[in-house]
Coordinates of C-alpha atoms in Angstrom, one line a residue:
M238 CA -2.0 -4.2 23.1
C239 CA -5.5 -4.1 22.5
L240 CA -7.5 -0.7 21.5
D241 CA -11.2 -2.1 21.6
D242 CA -11.8 0.3 24.7
G243 CA -10.0 3.2 23.4
P244 CA -11.5 6.6 22.4
P245 CA -14.3 6.5 20.0
G246 CA -12.2 7.0 16.8
L247 CA -10.7 3.5 17.6
A248 CA -13.9 1.8 18.0
G249 CA -13.7 -1.8 16.3
L250 CA -10.1 -1.5 16.1
V251 CA -7.9 -4.3 17.4
L252 CA -4.2 -3.9 17.3
H253 CA -2.0 -6.7 19.0
D254 CA 1.9 -7.0 18.8
V255 CA 2.7 -10.5 17.9
E256 CA 6.1 -12.4 17.9
P257 CA 7.1 -13.0 14.4
A258 CA 8.9 -16.1 15.2
I259 CA 5.7 -17.8 16.2
E260 CA 3.1 -18.8 13.6
I261 CA 0.1 -16.3 13.8
D262 CA -3.5 -17.3 13.7
L263 CA -4.8 -14.8 11.2
E264 CA -8.5 -15.5 11.1
P265 CA -10.2 -15.8 7.7
V266 CA -12.7 -13.2 6.3
D267 CA -15.4 -13.6 4.1
S268 CA -14.6 -11.2 1.3
V269 CA -12.0 -8.5 0.6
V270 CA -12.6 -5.6 -1.8
V271 CA -9.4 -3.3 -2.7
T272 CA -10.3 -0.3 -4.5
T273 CA -7.5 1.6 -6.1
L274 CA -7.9 5.4 -5.1
M275 CA -4.5 6.5 -6.5
D276 CA -1.9 4.7 -8.8
N277 CA 0.4 5.9 -11.9
V278 CA -2.2 4.9 -14.5
T279 CA -5.9 6.0 -15.1
D280 CA -7.7 4.2 -18.0
G281 CA -11.4 4.7 -18.5
L282 CA -11.7 2.2 -21.5
M283 CA -10.4 -0.8 -19.2
T284 CA -13.0 -3.6 -19.0
D285 CA -13.9 -5.9 -16.2
H286 CA -11.3 -8.7 -15.8
G287 CA -11.7 -11.6 -13.5
P288 CA -12.0 -10.0 -9.9
A289 CA -11.5 -6.6 -11.4
R290 CA -14.5 -4.1 -11.7
R291 CA -13.4 -1.0 -13.7
Y292 CA -14.5 2.5 -13.3
V293 CA -16.5 3.5 -16.4
F294 CA -15.4 6.9 -17.7
G295 CA -18.1 9.4 -17.5
S296 CA -20.1 7.6 -14.9
G297 CA -19.1 9.8 -12.2
P298 CA -19.6 13.8 -11.5
R299 CA -19.6 16.3 -14.2
R300 CA -17.8 19.8 -14.1
A301 CA -18.5 23.1 -16.0
S302 CA -16.7 23.8 -19.1
A303 CA -17.2 26.9 -21.0
T304 CA -15.6 25.3 -24.5
M305 CA -18.2 22.3 -24.4
T306 CA -21.6 22.3 -25.9
G307 CA -24.0 22.1 -23.0
G308 CA -21.4 23.5 -20.6
Q309 CA -20.3 20.2 -18.9
V310 CA -17.9 17.5 -19.1
P311 CA -17.1 14.2 -17.4
D312 CA -14.8 14.8 -14.1
G313 CA -12.3 11.8 -14.7
L314 CA -10.2 10.4 -12.0
I315 CA -6.6 11.5 -11.1
A316 CA -3.4 9.5 -11.6
E317 CA -0.1 10.4 -10.3
H318 CA 3.2 8.7 -9.2
G319 CA 1.9 7.5 -6.0
F320 CA -0.2 4.7 -4.4
S321 CA -3.4 4.5 -2.4
V322 CA -5.9 1.7 -1.8
L323 CA -9.3 1.5 0.1
I324 CA -9.7 -1.9 1.8
T325 CA -13.1 -3.4 2.7
V326 CA -12.9 -6.6 4.7
T327 CA -16.0 -8.5 5.7
K328 CA -16.3 -11.1 8.3
G329 CA -19.4 -12.6 10.0
G330 CA -21.6 -10.0 8.4
R331 CA -19.6 -7.1 9.7
E332 CA -17.7 -4.6 7.6
H333 CA -14.6 -2.6 8.2
R334 CA -12.9 -0.1 5.9
F335 CA -9.3 1.5 6.0
L336 CA -6.8 3.1 3.6
F337 CA -3.6 1.8 2.9
D338 CA -1.2 4.9 2.0
T339 CA -2.7 8.2 0.6
G340 CA -0.9 9.1 -2.4
T341 CA 1.6 11.9 -3.4
S342 CA -0.5 14.9 -3.6
P343 CA -2.6 16.9 -0.9
D344 CA -5.8 16.4 -2.7
G345 CA -5.6 13.4 -5.2
V346 CA -6.9 10.7 -3.1
T347 CA -9.8 13.0 -1.5
E348 CA -10.7 14.0 -5.1
N349 CA -10.8 10.6 -6.5
M350 CA -12.8 9.6 -3.4
R351 CA -15.4 12.5 -4.1
R352 CA -15.6 11.3 -7.7
L353 CA -16.1 7.6 -6.6
D354 CA -18.7 8.6 -4.0
I355 CA -16.8 7.3 -1.3
D356 CA -17.3 8.9 2.1
P357 CA -13.9 9.6 3.7
S358 CA -15.7 9.6 7.3
S359 CA -16.4 5.6 6.5
I360 CA -12.6 4.9 7.1
E361 CA -11.8 3.4 10.3
A362 CA -7.9 3.5 10.1
I363 CA -5.0 4.5 7.8
V364 CA -2.0 2.1 7.5
C365 CA 1.1 3.7 6.0
S366 CA 3.4 1.3 4.0
H367 CA 6.5 3.6 4.7
G368 CA 7.4 7.1 5.0
H369 CA 8.1 8.2 1.5
F370 CA 5.8 11.1 0.4
D371 CA 4.4 9.5 -2.5
H372 CA 2.6 7.2 -0.1
T373 CA 1.7 9.8 2.6
T374 CA 0.8 13.3 1.4
G375 CA -2.6 12.6 0.8
L376 CA -3.0 12.7 4.6
D377 CA -3.0 16.6 4.2
G378 CA -6.3 16.6 2.2
L379 CA -7.8 13.8 4.4
I380 CA -7.2 16.4 7.5
R381 CA -9.3 18.8 5.7
A382 CA -12.0 16.4 4.6
L383 CA -12.6 14.9 7.8
G384 CA -11.8 17.8 10.2
P385 CA -10.5 16.9 13.8
V386 CA -10.9 13.2 14.4
N387 CA -9.2 10.6 16.6
L388 CA -8.5 8.3 13.5
P389 CA -5.3 5.7 13.9
V390 CA -2.6 6.0 11.8
L391 CA -0.4 2.9 12.0
I392 CA 3.3 3.0 11.0
H393 CA 6.9 1.9 11.7
P394 CA 9.1 4.1 13.8
H395 CA 11.6 4.9 10.9
F396 CA 8.5 6.3 9.3
W397 CA 9.7 9.8 10.5
R398 CA 13.2 9.7 9.1
R399 CA 14.7 12.5 7.2
R400 CA 16.0 11.2 4.1
R401 CA 17.5 11.9 0.7
L402 CA 18.6 10.3 -2.6
Q403 CA 22.1 10.0 -3.7
L404 CA 22.1 9.1 -7.3
P405 CA 25.6 8.6 -9.2
G406 CA 26.6 11.9 -11.1
R407 CA 23.9 14.1 -9.3
E408 CA 23.3 16.3 -6.5
P409 CA 21.7 14.7 -3.5
R410 CA 17.9 15.2 -3.3
E411 CA 16.3 15.6 0.1
L412 CA 12.7 13.9 0.2
A413 CA 9.9 15.5 1.7
T414 CA 9.1 14.1 5.5
T415 CA 5.7 13.9 7.0
S416 CA 5.3 16.2 10.1
R417 CA 4.6 14.4 13.3
S418 CA 3.1 17.7 14.8
A419 CA 0.9 18.0 12.0
L420 CA -0.6 14.8 12.4
T421 CA -1.0 14.8 15.9
G422 CA -2.3 18.4 15.8
A423 CA -5.0 17.3 13.3
G424 CA -6.1 14.7 16.0
F425 CA -4.8 11.6 14.4
D426 CA -3.6 8.8 16.9
I427 CA -0.2 7.7 15.8
I428 CA 0.6 4.1 16.6
E429 CA 4.3 3.0 16.0
E430 CA 5.1 -0.8 15.7
R431 CA 8.1 -2.8 14.6
L432 CA 6.6 -6.1 15.0
P433 CA 3.8 -7.8 13.2
S434 CA 0.2 -6.4 14.4
F435 CA -3.4 -7.1 14.0
L436 CA -6.3 -4.9 12.9
F437 CA -10.0 -5.7 13.5
S438 CA -10.2 -8.8 15.7
R439 CA -7.4 -10.6 13.9
S440 CA -8.8 -10.0 10.3
V441 CA -5.9 -8.0 8.9
L442 CA -2.2 -8.6 9.7
I443 CA 0.4 -5.8 9.3
T444 CA 3.8 -7.3 8.7
G445 CA 5.8 -4.7 10.5
E446 CA 9.4 -5.0 9.6
V447 CA 9.6 -7.7 6.6
A448 CA 12.5 -10.4 7.1
R449 CA 15.2 -9.9 4.2
T450 CA 15.9 -13.4 3.4
T451 CA 16.4 -13.5 -0.5
G452 CA 19.7 -12.0 -0.4
Y453 CA 19.3 -10.3 -3.8
E454 CA 16.5 -7.8 -3.2
P455 CA 18.7 -4.6 -2.4
G456 CA 15.9 -2.3 -0.9
F457 CA 16.6 1.2 -2.0
P458 CA 20.4 1.6 -2.4
P459 CA 20.4 5.2 -3.3
Q460 CA 18.8 6.3 0.0
Q461 CA 20.4 8.0 2.9
A462 CA 19.1 9.1 6.3
W463 CA 19.9 12.0 8.7
L464 CA 21.4 10.0 11.4
D465 CA 23.6 11.3 14.5
G466 CA 24.1 14.6 12.9
G467 CA 25.0 13.4 9.3
W468 CA 23.8 11.7 6.3
Q469 CA 24.3 8.1 6.3
P470 CA 23.5 5.1 4.1
D471 CA 19.8 3.8 4.5
P472 CA 19.1 1.3 1.8
L473 CA 16.8 -1.2 3.8
V474 CA 14.1 0.9 4.2
L475 CA 13.0 -0.8 7.3
D476 CA 9.8 0.9 7.6
D477 CA 8.5 -0.6 4.5
Q478 CA 5.5 -2.9 5.7
A479 CA 2.9 -5.0 3.9
L480 CA -0.8 -6.1 4.7
I481 CA -1.9 -9.6 4.9
I482 CA -5.5 -10.9 4.9
N483 CA -6.7 -14.4 4.7
V484 CA -9.8 -14.9 2.5
R485 CA -11.7 -18.2 3.6
D486 CA -11.2 -21.0 1.3
R487 CA -9.0 -19.0 -1.0
G488 CA -5.7 -18.2 0.7
L489 CA -3.8 -15.1 1.4
V490 CA -4.2 -11.5 -0.1
V491 CA -0.9 -9.7 0.3
L492 CA -0.7 -5.7 -0.4
T493 CA 2.5 -3.9 -0.8
G494 CA 3.2 -0.2 -1.0
C495 CA 6.4 0.1 -2.9
G496 CA 7.9 -3.2 -2.0
H497 CA 11.3 -2.0 -0.9
A498 CA 11.6 -5.0 1.3
G499 CA 11.3 -7.1 -1.9
V500 CA 8.3 -8.5 -3.2
V501 CA 9.5 -12.2 -2.9
N502 CA 10.8 -11.4 0.7
I503 CA 7.3 -10.0 1.4
A504 CA 5.3 -12.8 -0.1
R505 CA 7.6 -15.4 1.7
Y506 CA 7.2 -13.4 5.0
A507 CA 3.5 -13.4 4.7
Q508 CA 3.4 -17.2 4.3
R509 CA 6.0 -17.8 7.1
L510 CA 4.0 -15.8 9.5
T511 CA 0.7 -17.7 8.6
G512 CA 2.1 -21.0 8.5
G513 CA 2.5 -21.6 4.9
Q514 CA -1.0 -20.4 3.8
P515 CA -1.4 -20.5 0.0
L516 CA -0.8 -17.1 -1.9
Y517 CA -4.1 -16.2 -3.4
A518 CA -3.4 -12.6 -4.5
L519 CA -0.5 -10.0 -4.5
L520 CA -1.1 -6.5 -5.3
G521 CA 0.6 -3.2 -5.2
G522 CA 4.2 -1.7 -6.0
F523 CA 6.8 -4.2 -6.5
H524 CA 9.8 -1.7 -7.3
L525 CA 11.2 -3.4 -10.3
G526 CA 11.6 -0.4 -12.5
G527 CA 14.9 1.2 -13.7
P528 CA 18.2 -0.2 -14.4
A529 CA 18.9 -1.1 -10.8
F530 CA 16.2 -3.4 -10.4
E531 CA 15.3 -4.7 -14.0
P532 CA 18.0 -7.3 -13.8
L533 CA 16.2 -8.8 -10.9
I534 CA 13.1 -9.4 -12.9
P535 CA 13.6 -13.3 -14.2
R536 CA 14.6 -14.2 -10.7
V537 CA 11.5 -12.6 -9.0
L538 CA 9.3 -14.1 -11.5
D539 CA 10.7 -17.6 -11.1
E540 CA 10.4 -17.3 -7.3
L541 CA 6.7 -15.9 -7.6
A542 CA 6.0 -18.7 -10.0
T543 CA 6.7 -21.2 -6.9
M544 CA 4.0 -19.6 -4.9
N545 CA 1.5 -19.6 -7.6
P546 CA -0.5 -16.6 -7.2
G547 CA -4.0 -16.7 -8.5
V548 CA -4.3 -12.9 -8.9
L549 CA -1.3 -10.6 -9.7
V550 CA -1.7 -7.0 -9.9
P551 CA 1.6 -5.1 -10.2
A552 CA 1.2 -1.4 -9.7
H553 CA 2.8 1.9 -9.0
C554 CA 6.7 1.6 -8.9
T555 CA 6.7 -2.0 -10.5
G556 CA 8.0 -0.8 -13.9
W557 CA 6.7 -1.2 -17.4
R558 CA 9.5 -4.1 -18.1
A559 CA 8.3 -6.2 -15.1
Q560 CA 4.8 -5.6 -15.9
H561 CA 5.1 -7.1 -19.4
A562 CA 7.1 -9.7 -18.2
M563 CA 4.5 -10.7 -15.6
S564 CA 1.7 -10.6 -18.2
A565 CA 3.8 -13.0 -20.5
R566 CA 4.8 -15.4 -17.6
F567 CA 1.4 -15.3 -15.6
P568 CA -1.3 -14.7 -18.3
A569 CA -4.1 -16.1 -16.1
A570 CA -3.1 -14.3 -12.9
F571 CA -2.1 -11.1 -14.2
I572 CA -4.6 -8.2 -14.2
P573 CA -3.4 -4.5 -14.9
N574 CA -4.3 -1.9 -12.6
S575 CA -5.9 1.5 -13.1
V576 CA -7.2 4.2 -10.7
G577 CA -10.9 3.4 -9.8
T578 CA -10.7 -0.4 -10.1
S579 CA -12.1 -2.6 -7.4
F580 CA -10.7 -6.1 -6.9
R581 CA -13.4 -8.2 -5.3
L582 CA -11.4 -11.0 -3.7

């Protein structure tokens, strides 16, 4: 399907279903900038590092304070257990901006955009990695910031599933679910796809469902979904999708939300879809935290080493043990993330 001639809110957006069994001609772009709008960490003392340009604490807006001499204090960035990045792709002198995920609070991402002097109206589309609330709740603040707007929101059909966590020894805990009527009522154009699809004249590839080939990356075992009138196991999180961008003369930039599909599965699938292009950069949540996932760390790192990423930015739900292991195993590629960091790739 092609949306070039659609409503004004879809201008410049191109979306095509593509058959995953066929090698996909993902056109190279000239550059990519990935700006972290939300992550679990903010650190105003980090310095620039390779392609990472850091937000300098105190360089943004200031707010009133009755307890400070002069009555003002720097308005720092917000961190929370959630994820959101602003992606800017440039090809042939033309620039496109879109969001990948929107964080876990209604206003965290829009507040950080304000403090980073980013205009929400410059966003041309929103891609949601999956339906968990720590990646979607910021749609609330965007609705209020943008007003009625025909903005595409690209999701997998399972995005809407009602879900809960069943942890051993604990009562089940239901997860907040995004309201379809709230999004459509706000004017968003909801686009549901299972297969890989393109954005912006074949510049960005959304994976859709990721092939699970490793055999050891388990998805999210405690998850259940309300299906056919009852709670049933839903460990695969099939709506977990990633983004792929091919940077000219460098290789693939792959972005994950939580990585429930498995970071190795995702990276392998990205290379499979694009005919074995080299993995240049891997950024996002890799879901290797906690006792159920930490035993996988050595094997995951061994397999990532075979793909030899030049830039490795674990974020959000990766977990501190995995981050430490990655920094030791890939000292040249590893870059710690922080809210406000822009990666110029």
